[in-house]
mmCIF file of C-alpha atoms and ligand atoms in Angstrom:
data_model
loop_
_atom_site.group_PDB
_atom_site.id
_atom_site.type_symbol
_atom_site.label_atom_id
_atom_site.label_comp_id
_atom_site.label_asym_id
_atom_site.label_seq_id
_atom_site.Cartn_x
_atom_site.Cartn_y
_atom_site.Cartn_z
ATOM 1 C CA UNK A 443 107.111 107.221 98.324
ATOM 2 C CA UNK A 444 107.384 106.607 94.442
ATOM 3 C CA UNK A 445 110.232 106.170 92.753
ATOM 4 C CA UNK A 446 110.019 106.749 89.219
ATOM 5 C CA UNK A 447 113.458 106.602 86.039
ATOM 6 C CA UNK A 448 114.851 110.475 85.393
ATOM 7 C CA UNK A 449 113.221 113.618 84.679
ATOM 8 C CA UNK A 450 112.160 114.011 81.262
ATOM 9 C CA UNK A 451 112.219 117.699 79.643
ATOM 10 C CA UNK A 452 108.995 118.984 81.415
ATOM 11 C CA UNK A 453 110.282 117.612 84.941
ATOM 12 C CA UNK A 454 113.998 119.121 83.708
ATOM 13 C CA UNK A 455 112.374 122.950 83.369
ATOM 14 C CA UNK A 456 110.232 123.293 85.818
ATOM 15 C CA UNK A 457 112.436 121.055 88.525
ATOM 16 C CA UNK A 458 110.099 119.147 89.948
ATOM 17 C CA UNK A 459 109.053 115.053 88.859
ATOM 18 C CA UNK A 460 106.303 113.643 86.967
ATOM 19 C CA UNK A 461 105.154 117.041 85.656
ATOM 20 C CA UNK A 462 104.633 116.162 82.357
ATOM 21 C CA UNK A 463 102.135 113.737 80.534
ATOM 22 C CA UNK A 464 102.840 110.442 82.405
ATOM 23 C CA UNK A 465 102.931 112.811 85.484
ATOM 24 C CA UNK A 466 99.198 113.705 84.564
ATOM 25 C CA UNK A 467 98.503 109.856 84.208
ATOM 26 C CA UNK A 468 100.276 109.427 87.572
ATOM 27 C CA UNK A 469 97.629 112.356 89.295
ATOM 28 C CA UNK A 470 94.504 110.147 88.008
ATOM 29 C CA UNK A 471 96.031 107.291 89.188
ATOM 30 C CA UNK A 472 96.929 108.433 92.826
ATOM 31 C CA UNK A 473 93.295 109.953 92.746
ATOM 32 C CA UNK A 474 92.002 105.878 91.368
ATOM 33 C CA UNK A 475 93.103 105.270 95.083
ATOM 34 C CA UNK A 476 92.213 108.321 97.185
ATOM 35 C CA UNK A 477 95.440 109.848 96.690
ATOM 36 C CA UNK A 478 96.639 113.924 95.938
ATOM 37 C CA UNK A 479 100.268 114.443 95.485
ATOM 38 C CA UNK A 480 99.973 116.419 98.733
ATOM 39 C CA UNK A 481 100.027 112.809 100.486
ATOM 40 C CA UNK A 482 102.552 110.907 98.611
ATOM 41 C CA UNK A 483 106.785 111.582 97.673
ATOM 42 C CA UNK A 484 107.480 111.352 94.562
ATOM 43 C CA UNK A 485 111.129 111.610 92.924
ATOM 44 C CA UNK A 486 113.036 109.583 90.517
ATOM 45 C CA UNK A 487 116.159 107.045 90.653
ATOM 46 C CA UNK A 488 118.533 109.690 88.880
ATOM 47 C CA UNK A 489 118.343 113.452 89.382
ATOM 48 C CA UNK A 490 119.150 114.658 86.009
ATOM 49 C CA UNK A 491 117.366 114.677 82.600
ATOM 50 C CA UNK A 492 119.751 112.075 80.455
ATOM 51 C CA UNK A 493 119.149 113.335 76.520
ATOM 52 C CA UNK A 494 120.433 112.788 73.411
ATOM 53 C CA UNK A 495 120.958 115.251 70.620
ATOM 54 C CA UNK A 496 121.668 119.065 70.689
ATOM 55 C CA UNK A 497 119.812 120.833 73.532
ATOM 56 C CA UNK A 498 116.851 120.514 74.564
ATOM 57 C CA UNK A 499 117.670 117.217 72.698
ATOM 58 C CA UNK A 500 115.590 113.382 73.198
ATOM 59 C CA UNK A 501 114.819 111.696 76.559
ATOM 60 C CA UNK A 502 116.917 108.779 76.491
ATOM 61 C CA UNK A 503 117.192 105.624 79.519
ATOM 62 C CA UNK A 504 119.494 106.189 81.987
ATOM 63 C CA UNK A 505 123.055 104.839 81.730
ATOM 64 C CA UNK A 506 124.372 102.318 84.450
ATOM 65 C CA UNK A 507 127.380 104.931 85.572
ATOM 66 C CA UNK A 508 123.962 107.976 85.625
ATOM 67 C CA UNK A 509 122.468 105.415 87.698
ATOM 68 C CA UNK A 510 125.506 104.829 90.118
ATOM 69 C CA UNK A 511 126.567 108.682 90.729
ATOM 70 C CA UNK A 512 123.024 109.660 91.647
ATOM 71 C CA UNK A 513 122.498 106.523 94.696
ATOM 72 C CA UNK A 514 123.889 107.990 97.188
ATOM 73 C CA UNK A 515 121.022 110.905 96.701
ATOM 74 C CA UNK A 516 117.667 108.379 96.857
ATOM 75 C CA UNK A 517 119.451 106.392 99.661
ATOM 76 C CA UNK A 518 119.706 109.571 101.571
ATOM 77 C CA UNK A 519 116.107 110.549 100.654
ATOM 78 C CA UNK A 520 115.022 106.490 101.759
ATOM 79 C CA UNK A 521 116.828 107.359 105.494
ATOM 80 C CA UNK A 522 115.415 110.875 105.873
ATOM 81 C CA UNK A 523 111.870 109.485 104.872
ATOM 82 C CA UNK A 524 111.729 106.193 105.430
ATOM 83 C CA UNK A 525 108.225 105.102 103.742
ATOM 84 C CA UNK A 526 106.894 102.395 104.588
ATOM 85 C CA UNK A 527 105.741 101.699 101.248
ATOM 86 C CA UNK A 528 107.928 102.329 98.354
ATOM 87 C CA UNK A 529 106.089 102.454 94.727
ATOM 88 C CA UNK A 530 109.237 101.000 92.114
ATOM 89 C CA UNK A 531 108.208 102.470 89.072
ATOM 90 C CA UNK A 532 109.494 101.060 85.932
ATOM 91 C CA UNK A 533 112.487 98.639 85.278
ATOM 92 C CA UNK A 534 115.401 101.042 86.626
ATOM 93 C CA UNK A 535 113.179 101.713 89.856
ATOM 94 C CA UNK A 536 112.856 98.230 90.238
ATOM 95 C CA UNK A 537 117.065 97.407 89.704
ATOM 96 C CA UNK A 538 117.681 100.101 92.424
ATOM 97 C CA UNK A 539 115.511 97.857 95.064
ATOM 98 C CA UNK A 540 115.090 94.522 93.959
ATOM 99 C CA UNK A 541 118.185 94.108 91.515
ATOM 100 C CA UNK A 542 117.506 90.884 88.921
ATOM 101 C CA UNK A 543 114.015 91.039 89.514
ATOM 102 C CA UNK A 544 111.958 91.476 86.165
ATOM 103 C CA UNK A 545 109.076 93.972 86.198
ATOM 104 C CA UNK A 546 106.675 91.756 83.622
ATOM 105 C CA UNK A 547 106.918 89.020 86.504
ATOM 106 C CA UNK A 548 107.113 91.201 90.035
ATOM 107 C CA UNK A 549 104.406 93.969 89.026
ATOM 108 C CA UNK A 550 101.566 94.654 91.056
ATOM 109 C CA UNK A 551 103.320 91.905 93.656
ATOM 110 C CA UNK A 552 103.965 94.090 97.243
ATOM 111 C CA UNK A 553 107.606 92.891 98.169
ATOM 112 C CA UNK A 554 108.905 92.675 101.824
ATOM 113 C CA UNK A 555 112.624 94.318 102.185
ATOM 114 C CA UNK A 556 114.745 95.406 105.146
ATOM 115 C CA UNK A 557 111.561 96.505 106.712
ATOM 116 C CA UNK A 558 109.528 98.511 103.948
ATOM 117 C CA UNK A 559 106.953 97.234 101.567
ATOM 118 C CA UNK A 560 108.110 97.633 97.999
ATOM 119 C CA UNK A 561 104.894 97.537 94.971
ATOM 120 C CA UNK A 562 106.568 97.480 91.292
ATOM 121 C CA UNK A 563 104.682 99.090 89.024
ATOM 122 C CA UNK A 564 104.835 99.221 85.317
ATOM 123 C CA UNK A 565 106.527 102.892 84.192
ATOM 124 C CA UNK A 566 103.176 105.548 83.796
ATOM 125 C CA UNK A 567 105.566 106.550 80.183
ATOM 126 C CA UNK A 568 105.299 102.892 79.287
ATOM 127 C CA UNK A 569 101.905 102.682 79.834
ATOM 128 C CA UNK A 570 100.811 105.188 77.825
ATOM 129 C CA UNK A 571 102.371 104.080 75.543
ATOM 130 C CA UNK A 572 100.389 100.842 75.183
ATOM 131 C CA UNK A 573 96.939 100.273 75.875
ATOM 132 C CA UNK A 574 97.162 97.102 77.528
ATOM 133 C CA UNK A 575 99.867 97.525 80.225
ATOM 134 C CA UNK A 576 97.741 101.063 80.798
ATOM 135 C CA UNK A 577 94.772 98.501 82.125
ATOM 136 C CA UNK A 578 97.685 95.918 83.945
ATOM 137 C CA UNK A 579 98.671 99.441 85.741
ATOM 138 C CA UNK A 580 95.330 101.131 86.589
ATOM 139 C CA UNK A 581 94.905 97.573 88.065
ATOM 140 C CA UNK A 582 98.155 97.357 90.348
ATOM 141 C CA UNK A 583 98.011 100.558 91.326
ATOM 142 C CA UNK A 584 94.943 99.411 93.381
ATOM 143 C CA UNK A 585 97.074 97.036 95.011
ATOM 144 C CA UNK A 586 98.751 100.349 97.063
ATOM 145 C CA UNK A 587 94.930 101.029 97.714
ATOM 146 C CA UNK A 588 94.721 97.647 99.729
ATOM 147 C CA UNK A 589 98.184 98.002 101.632
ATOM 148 C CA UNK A 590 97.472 101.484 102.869
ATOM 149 C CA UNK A 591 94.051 100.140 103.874
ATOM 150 C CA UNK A 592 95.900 97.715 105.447
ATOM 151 C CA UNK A 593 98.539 100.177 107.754
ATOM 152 C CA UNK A 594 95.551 101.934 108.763
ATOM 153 C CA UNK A 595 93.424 99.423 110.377
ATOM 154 C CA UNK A 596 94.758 98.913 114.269
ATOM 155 C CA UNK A 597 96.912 95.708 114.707
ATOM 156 C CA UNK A 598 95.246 93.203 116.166
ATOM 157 C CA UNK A 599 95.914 92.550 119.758
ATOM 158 C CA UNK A 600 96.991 96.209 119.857
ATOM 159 C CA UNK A 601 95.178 98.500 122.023
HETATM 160 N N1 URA B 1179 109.404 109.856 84.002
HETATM 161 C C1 URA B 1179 110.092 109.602 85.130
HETATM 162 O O1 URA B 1179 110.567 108.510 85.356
HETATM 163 N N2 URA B 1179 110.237 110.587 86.002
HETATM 164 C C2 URA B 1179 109.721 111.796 85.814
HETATM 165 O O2 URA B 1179 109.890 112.636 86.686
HETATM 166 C C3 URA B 1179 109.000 112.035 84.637
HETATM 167 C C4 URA B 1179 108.860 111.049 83.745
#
């Protein structure tokens, strides 16, 4: 599963996340790892597109209280689906599962937690935004590379 922030306007109109131009950037990545968004979950920390301005408005962060009314709808989605690896992307991602943890010090680092793996990942947005997290992200996202590797080689001592 990967978690990304809030639909943006593209994600907003056609209903669906990551649709846009970090959603594009998102696609190459997956496919950097063997990936089609066939195999993968993707969906977002808050279900609605937070803007500012007169319709269709700016894309703006979430706000805590956005944040709080739309929990009980990913923690349903965690307990239908329950990954096994979860793919935190961006700093409000990372606040739903590892609260206080800072994404410039936890990304690209799998974390263990009530059973699941958890990878933070820089934001896709953020990172096309500047060149140089864009090469720190096409680099973690290899890391999800290794742990599915990982899941699919038998257990050892397992028959
Ligand atoms: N950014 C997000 O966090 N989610 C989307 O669905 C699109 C852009």
């Amino acid at each position: 599963m990967l978690v990304g922030e809030a639909p943006g306007r593209e994600e907003d109109l056609k209903g669906e996340p990551f649709v846009g131009t970090a959603g594009r950037f998102l696609d190459t990545l997956l496919a950097s790892v063997g990936l089609t968004r066939g195999e993968v979950y993707i969906t977002n920390v808050v279900k609605s597109r937070p803007f500012v301005g007169p319709a269709p408005g700016r894309n703006r962060p979430p706000l805590t209280n956005e944040i709080q009314a739309c929990r009980a709808w990913l923690d349903e989605q965690l307990r239908i689906i329950r990954p096994q690896i979860v793919v935190a992307m961006g700093r409000i991602a990372l606040e739903y599962f590892l609260p206080g943890r800072k994404i410039s010090e936890v990304h690209g680092t799998p974390q263990r937690q009530d059973g699941r793996t958890i990878l933070p990942l820089f934001h896709p947005a953020a990172a096309l935004h500047r060149q140089a997290l864009r090469d720190v992200l096409k680099q973690d996202f290899l890391v999800l590379g290794r742990l599915l590797r990982r899941q699919e080689r038998p257990q050892a001592g397992r028959k």
